[in-house]
Structure formats: structure tokens, C-alpha cells
Tab-separated table of C-alpha atoms in Angstrom:
chain	number	residue	atom	x	y	z
A	705	MET	CA	-17.222	-18.050	-29.774
A	706	ILE	CA	-18.912	-15.354	-31.806
A	707	LEU	CA	-19.180	-12.257	-29.628
A	708	ALA	CA	-21.095	-9.184	-30.744
A	709	VAL	CA	-20.303	-5.929	-28.954
A	710	GLY	CA	-23.215	-3.654	-29.661
A	711	ASN	CA	-25.748	-1.089	-28.574
A	712	VAL	CA	-28.257	1.132	-30.343
A	713	LYS	CA	-26.776	4.010	-28.338
A	714	GLY	CA	-23.565	5.485	-29.689
A	715	GLY	CA	-20.642	6.684	-27.618
A	716	VAL	CA	-20.777	3.867	-25.080
A	717	GLY	CA	-17.287	2.498	-25.807
A	718	LYS	CA	-18.210	-0.574	-27.820
A	719	THR	CA	-15.407	-0.218	-30.383
A	720	THR	CA	-12.835	0.317	-27.645
A	721	LEU	CA	-13.953	-2.868	-25.923
A	722	ALA	CA	-14.165	-4.823	-29.185
A	723	VAL	CA	-10.616	-4.012	-30.319
A	724	ASN	CA	-9.150	-4.615	-26.860
A	725	LEU	CA	-10.899	-7.974	-26.601
A	726	ALA	CA	-9.696	-8.941	-30.083
A	727	ILE	CA	-6.078	-8.068	-29.296
A	728	ILE	CA	-6.027	-9.756	-25.897
A	729	ARG	CA	-7.604	-12.925	-27.270
A	730	ALA	CA	-5.042	-12.928	-30.078
A	731	GLN	CA	-2.261	-12.430	-27.535
A	732	SER	CA	-3.484	-15.560	-25.748
A	733	GLY	CA	-2.904	-17.581	-28.907
A	734	LYS	CA	-6.369	-17.482	-30.463
A	735	ASP	CA	-6.939	-16.974	-34.174
A	736	VAL	CA	-9.238	-13.934	-34.071
A	737	LEU	CA	-11.463	-12.304	-36.674
A	738	LEU	CA	-12.617	-8.757	-35.902
A	739	VAL	CA	-15.691	-7.771	-37.908
A	740	ASP	CA	-16.404	-4.062	-38.272
A	741	GLY	CA	-20.157	-3.946	-38.715
A	742	ASP	CA	-20.509	-0.265	-37.869
A	743	GLU	CA	-20.999	2.098	-40.793
A	744	GLN	CA	-18.565	4.549	-39.149
A	745	GLY	CA	-15.794	1.992	-39.621
A	746	THR	CA	-13.901	2.899	-36.457
A	747	ALA	CA	-12.631	-0.615	-35.744
A	748	LEU	CA	-11.186	-0.876	-39.237
A	749	THR	CA	-9.600	2.585	-38.937
A	750	PHE	CA	-8.029	1.500	-35.636
A	751	THR	CA	-6.717	-1.666	-37.289
A	752	GLU	CA	-5.119	0.367	-40.090
A	753	LEU	CA	-3.431	2.619	-37.515
A	754	ARG	CA	-2.283	-0.428	-35.551
A	755	THR	CA	-0.807	-1.996	-38.686
A	756	GLU	CA	1.081	1.217	-39.494
A	757	ARG	CA	2.472	1.465	-35.965
A	758	MET	CA	3.184	-2.187	-35.219
A	759	GLY	CA	3.659	-3.835	-38.608
A	760	LYS	CA	0.746	-6.238	-38.222
A	761	PRO	CA	-2.379	-6.169	-36.074
A	762	GLY	CA	-2.200	-9.745	-34.771
A	763	TYR	CA	-5.745	-10.506	-35.882
A	764	THR	CA	-7.733	-10.451	-39.108
A	765	ALA	CA	-10.156	-7.561	-39.680
A	766	VAL	CA	-12.949	-7.225	-42.231
A	767	SER	CA	-15.820	-4.825	-42.815
A	768	LEU	CA	-19.230	-6.460	-43.262
A	769	HIS	CA	-22.712	-4.983	-43.221
A	770	GLY	CA	-26.323	-6.084	-43.435
A	771	ALA	CA	-27.088	-9.502	-44.867
A	772	ALA	CA	-23.432	-9.966	-45.863
A	773	LEU	CA	-22.465	-9.836	-42.196
A	774	ARG	CA	-24.836	-12.666	-41.391
A	775	THR	CA	-23.923	-14.941	-44.288
A	776	GLN	CA	-20.163	-14.378	-44.279
A	777	VAL	CA	-19.726	-14.680	-40.513
A	778	ARG	CA	-21.458	-18.058	-40.701
A	779	GLN	CA	-19.119	-19.091	-43.500
A	780	LEU	CA	-15.993	-17.811	-41.727
A	781	ALA	CA	-16.813	-19.164	-38.261
A	782	PRO	CA	-15.114	-22.588	-38.730
A	783	LYS	CA	-11.840	-20.877	-39.707
A	784	TYR	CA	-11.375	-18.878	-36.480
A	785	ASP	CA	-11.203	-19.548	-32.756
A	786	ASP	CA	-12.947	-16.260	-31.962
A	787	ILE	CA	-15.036	-13.804	-33.936
A	788	ILE	CA	-15.723	-10.394	-32.415
A	789	ILE	CA	-18.279	-8.146	-34.119
A	790	ASP	CA	-18.301	-4.416	-33.434
A	791	VAL	CA	-21.775	-3.245	-34.397
A	792	GLY	CA	-24.454	-0.714	-33.598
A	793	GLY	CA	-24.602	2.938	-32.717
A	794	ARG	CA	-28.228	2.740	-33.862
A	795	ASP	CA	-30.747	0.090	-34.916
A	796	THR	CA	-29.374	-1.175	-38.223
A	797	GLY	CA	-29.632	-4.248	-40.402
A	798	SER	CA	-26.033	-5.009	-39.415
A	799	LEU	CA	-26.894	-5.024	-35.714
A	800	ARG	CA	-29.862	-7.288	-36.290
A	801	ALA	CA	-27.732	-9.593	-38.463
A	802	ALA	CA	-25.074	-9.808	-35.752
A	803	LEU	CA	-27.660	-10.852	-33.167
A	804	VAL	CA	-28.755	-13.718	-35.398
A	805	VAL	CA	-25.241	-15.205	-35.681
A	806	ALA	CA	-23.699	-14.326	-32.298
A	807	ASP	CA	-23.352	-16.675	-29.359
A	808	THR	CA	-23.114	-13.757	-26.940
A	809	LEU	CA	-24.018	-10.076	-27.101
A	810	LEU	CA	-22.042	-7.700	-24.885
A	811	ILE	CA	-23.835	-4.384	-24.347
A	812	PRO	CA	-21.599	-1.616	-22.963
A	813	VAL	CA	-23.656	0.862	-20.937
A	814	GLN	CA	-22.455	4.079	-19.382
A	815	PRO	CA	-24.156	4.968	-16.080
A	816	ARG	CA	-26.370	7.662	-17.625
A	817	SER	CA	-30.149	7.684	-18.056
A	818	PHE	CA	-30.101	7.811	-21.872
A	819	ASP	CA	-27.724	4.848	-21.976
A	820	VAL	CA	-29.809	2.780	-19.584
A	821	TRP	CA	-33.005	3.565	-21.499
A	822	ALA	CA	-31.379	2.347	-24.718
A	823	VAL	CA	-30.955	-1.118	-23.198
A	824	ASP	CA	-34.737	-1.516	-23.234
A	825	GLN	CA	-34.557	-1.220	-27.021
A	826	MET	CA	-31.680	-3.701	-27.085
A	827	ALA	CA	-33.741	-6.131	-25.012
A	828	ALA	CA	-36.526	-5.947	-27.598
A	829	LEU	CA	-34.050	-6.650	-30.410
A	830	VAL	CA	-32.594	-9.567	-28.442
A	831	GLN	CA	-36.050	-11.042	-27.885
A	832	GLU	CA	-36.760	-10.770	-31.600
A	833	ALA	CA	-33.391	-12.331	-32.519
A	834	ARG	CA	-33.995	-15.255	-30.170
A	835	GLU	CA	-36.894	-16.357	-32.377
A	836	ILE	CA	-34.159	-17.374	-34.843
A	837	ASN	CA	-31.121	-17.662	-32.549
A	838	ALA	CA	-32.607	-19.198	-29.423
A	839	ALA	CA	-29.243	-19.706	-27.704
A	840	LEU	CA	-28.236	-16.022	-27.855
A	841	SER	CA	-26.844	-14.852	-24.515
A	842	ALA	CA	-27.082	-11.116	-23.798
A	843	VAL	CA	-25.091	-9.383	-21.073
A	844	ALA	CA	-24.602	-5.737	-20.147
A	845	VAL	CA	-21.534	-4.181	-18.560
A	846	LEU	CA	-21.255	-0.791	-16.925
A	847	ASN	CA	-18.531	0.898	-18.946
A	848	ALA	CA	-16.717	4.191	-18.282
A	849	ALA	CA	-18.227	3.998	-14.821
A	850	ASP	CA	-17.754	6.823	-12.328
A	851	ALA	CA	-15.116	6.543	-9.634
A	852	GLN	CA	-17.681	7.510	-7.018
A	853	GLY	CA	-21.269	8.618	-6.602
A	854	LYS	CA	-24.659	6.941	-6.870
A	855	ASP	CA	-24.957	6.877	-10.668
A	856	ASN	CA	-23.295	3.470	-10.940
A	857	GLU	CA	-25.620	1.942	-8.351
A	858	ASP	CA	-28.726	3.531	-9.861
A	859	ALA	CA	-27.802	2.335	-13.350
A	860	ALA	CA	-27.066	-1.184	-12.094
A	861	GLU	CA	-30.415	-1.387	-10.329
A	862	ALA	CA	-32.248	-0.251	-13.462
A	863	LEU	CA	-30.377	-2.737	-15.659
A	864	LYS	CA	-31.175	-5.639	-13.344
A	865	ASP	CA	-34.874	-5.083	-14.035
A	866	ILE	CA	-34.544	-5.442	-17.828
A	867	GLU	CA	-35.826	-8.836	-18.887
A	868	GLY	CA	-33.567	-10.947	-21.078
A	869	ILE	CA	-30.365	-9.037	-20.292
A	870	LYS	CA	-27.942	-10.120	-17.571
A	871	LEU	CA	-25.783	-7.495	-15.858
A	872	LEU	CA	-22.170	-8.570	-15.376
A	873	SER	CA	-20.951	-8.449	-11.798
A	874	THR	CA	-17.915	-6.316	-12.645
A	875	THR	CA	-17.624	-2.809	-14.092
A	876	ILE	CA	-15.072	-0.954	-16.199
A	877	GLY	CA	-14.135	2.483	-14.933
A	878	ARG	CA	-13.624	5.666	-16.925
A	879	ARG	CA	-9.869	5.392	-17.428
A	880	LYS	CA	-7.541	7.384	-19.676
A	881	ALA	CA	-5.572	4.241	-20.512
A	882	PHE	CA	-8.222	3.207	-23.048
A	883	PRO	CA	-8.227	6.323	-25.280
A	884	ASN	CA	-4.473	6.819	-24.816
A	885	ALA	CA	-3.729	3.272	-25.941
A	886	ALA	CA	-6.196	3.492	-28.846
A	887	ALA	CA	-4.556	6.672	-30.121
A	888	ALA	CA	-1.331	4.669	-30.493
A	889	GLY	CA	-3.027	1.677	-32.129
A	890	ARG	CA	-2.562	-0.428	-29.030
A	891	ALA	CA	-4.562	-2.356	-26.468
A	892	ILE	CA	-4.242	-1.431	-22.820
A	893	THR	CA	-2.101	-4.551	-22.326
A	894	GLU	CA	0.497	-2.916	-24.593
A	895	HIS	CA	0.263	0.649	-23.341
A	896	THR	CA	2.809	2.150	-20.973
A	897	PRO	CA	2.621	3.078	-18.225
A	898	LYS	CA	0.389	0.125	-17.370
A	899	ASP	CA	-2.962	0.925	-15.790
A	900	THR	CA	-3.301	-2.091	-13.528
A	901	LYS	CA	-6.878	-1.269	-12.505
A	902	ALA	CA	-8.049	-1.017	-16.114
A	903	LEU	CA	-6.329	-4.294	-16.935
A	904	GLU	CA	-7.857	-6.033	-13.930
A	905	GLU	CA	-11.357	-4.825	-14.779
A	906	LEU	CA	-11.101	-5.832	-18.422
A	907	ARG	CA	-9.713	-9.259	-17.553
A	908	LYS	CA	-12.587	-9.829	-15.116
A	909	VAL	CA	-15.064	-9.038	-17.888
A	910	MET	CA	-13.226	-11.430	-20.215
A	911	GLY	CA	-13.307	-14.115	-17.548
A	912	LEU	CA	-17.095	-13.833	-17.375
A	913	LEU	CA	-17.474	-13.859	-21.170
A	914	TYR	CA	-15.006	-16.642	-22.016
A	915	ARG	CA	-15.660	-19.362	-19.487
């Protein structure tokens, strides 16, 4: 499957999710290609850190942008079990290219008004991409969700009303395990002490994505 993890809104945790998904899929025996389609290059920087710390990342990582992302992902797709594209932060040619080649788009959304509003723009991009890629599935996940309070519920209700985007039934909480693991070049499956709640939430998301 080709999975794009993207949003026009920055700071929503897309790179963190992308690298964790890539590592966990690789740990399950899949041959994984991680495509850094974000001009900031954070996924590639993480991969370099991971290689320094662990000897090898366990997956293949490349940086592709714009039209090259579209053409090369299509060419590389038969060689890999999974391709995960980290893309976005704003409306770019790379994001639009990823939507044309992806099977599924995962949109991380924090339970904040600006984040929720950005999904309307994503829905418009998805609708446009479906004119070329009719089978594109688009799902949103509440990421870095609050431990308590009404913000999660309010955000979920707003997201349910956005046409063309499906809200996943599970959320990922705001947990220190993610940044702590990333700082060491690791996924949360490799970080100690284990955060069992973070692992459970991420695995539930993966179970909904990779059926």
C-alpha cells in the first residue's frame, strides 16, 4: 500500500507518525520505502540520526519532491511492500503529487480549531485528486489528543461533518514517548521504558489502515 501522511497544517505530528509507521511495518517483515516529500526534510534527518545510532534504519528512505515524487513513486511501487510518504506542512506540488499516487491519505489533526479548519482545505485537495486517483481513501486521526476535556469531542464532531474524509474511531494521545523516542532515532516500539498506551493507540490506528 502507498500511504501518504499529510496535512496543509504544520506541527500536527505527521512526520512522527510516518517514521513510526515505517519502522513498525519494517519490524513486521515488510520491505518499506519512506519518502520524505516535505521540503523541511525532517523524515530524512530522523533516518540519518537513526542510522548513526542503530547502524541501519531497517527501511529505505529517499527525498522526492514535486513531479519527481509522482513519477518515481509509481516506478518504485512494485519493488516495495509498503511506501509511506511524509508530505505537507502547506499546499505544495509535492502534497498534490502524493495524493495522485497514494492509496490512502492519513491526515493527523490536533484537537484545535486551526487544525480542524485546515482539514476543509485537505478535503478540497482530496476531491481534486480523486479526478485522477478515484480510489484515493482519505482518513483523519485525532493526534496529540488531550487526556481530558471537551476539545477532543468538539474536534471529532467537526471532522465528522467534512465530506470526503473519514474520521478514524481511535485517537492518539499527547504522549512524551513519541518525542523522546524520536530524539534517540527510535520508534516507540524500541523506546524504554515502554509506553503501553501509546503503543496500543498506534497499533489500533495501524489496524484500521492496514486491513
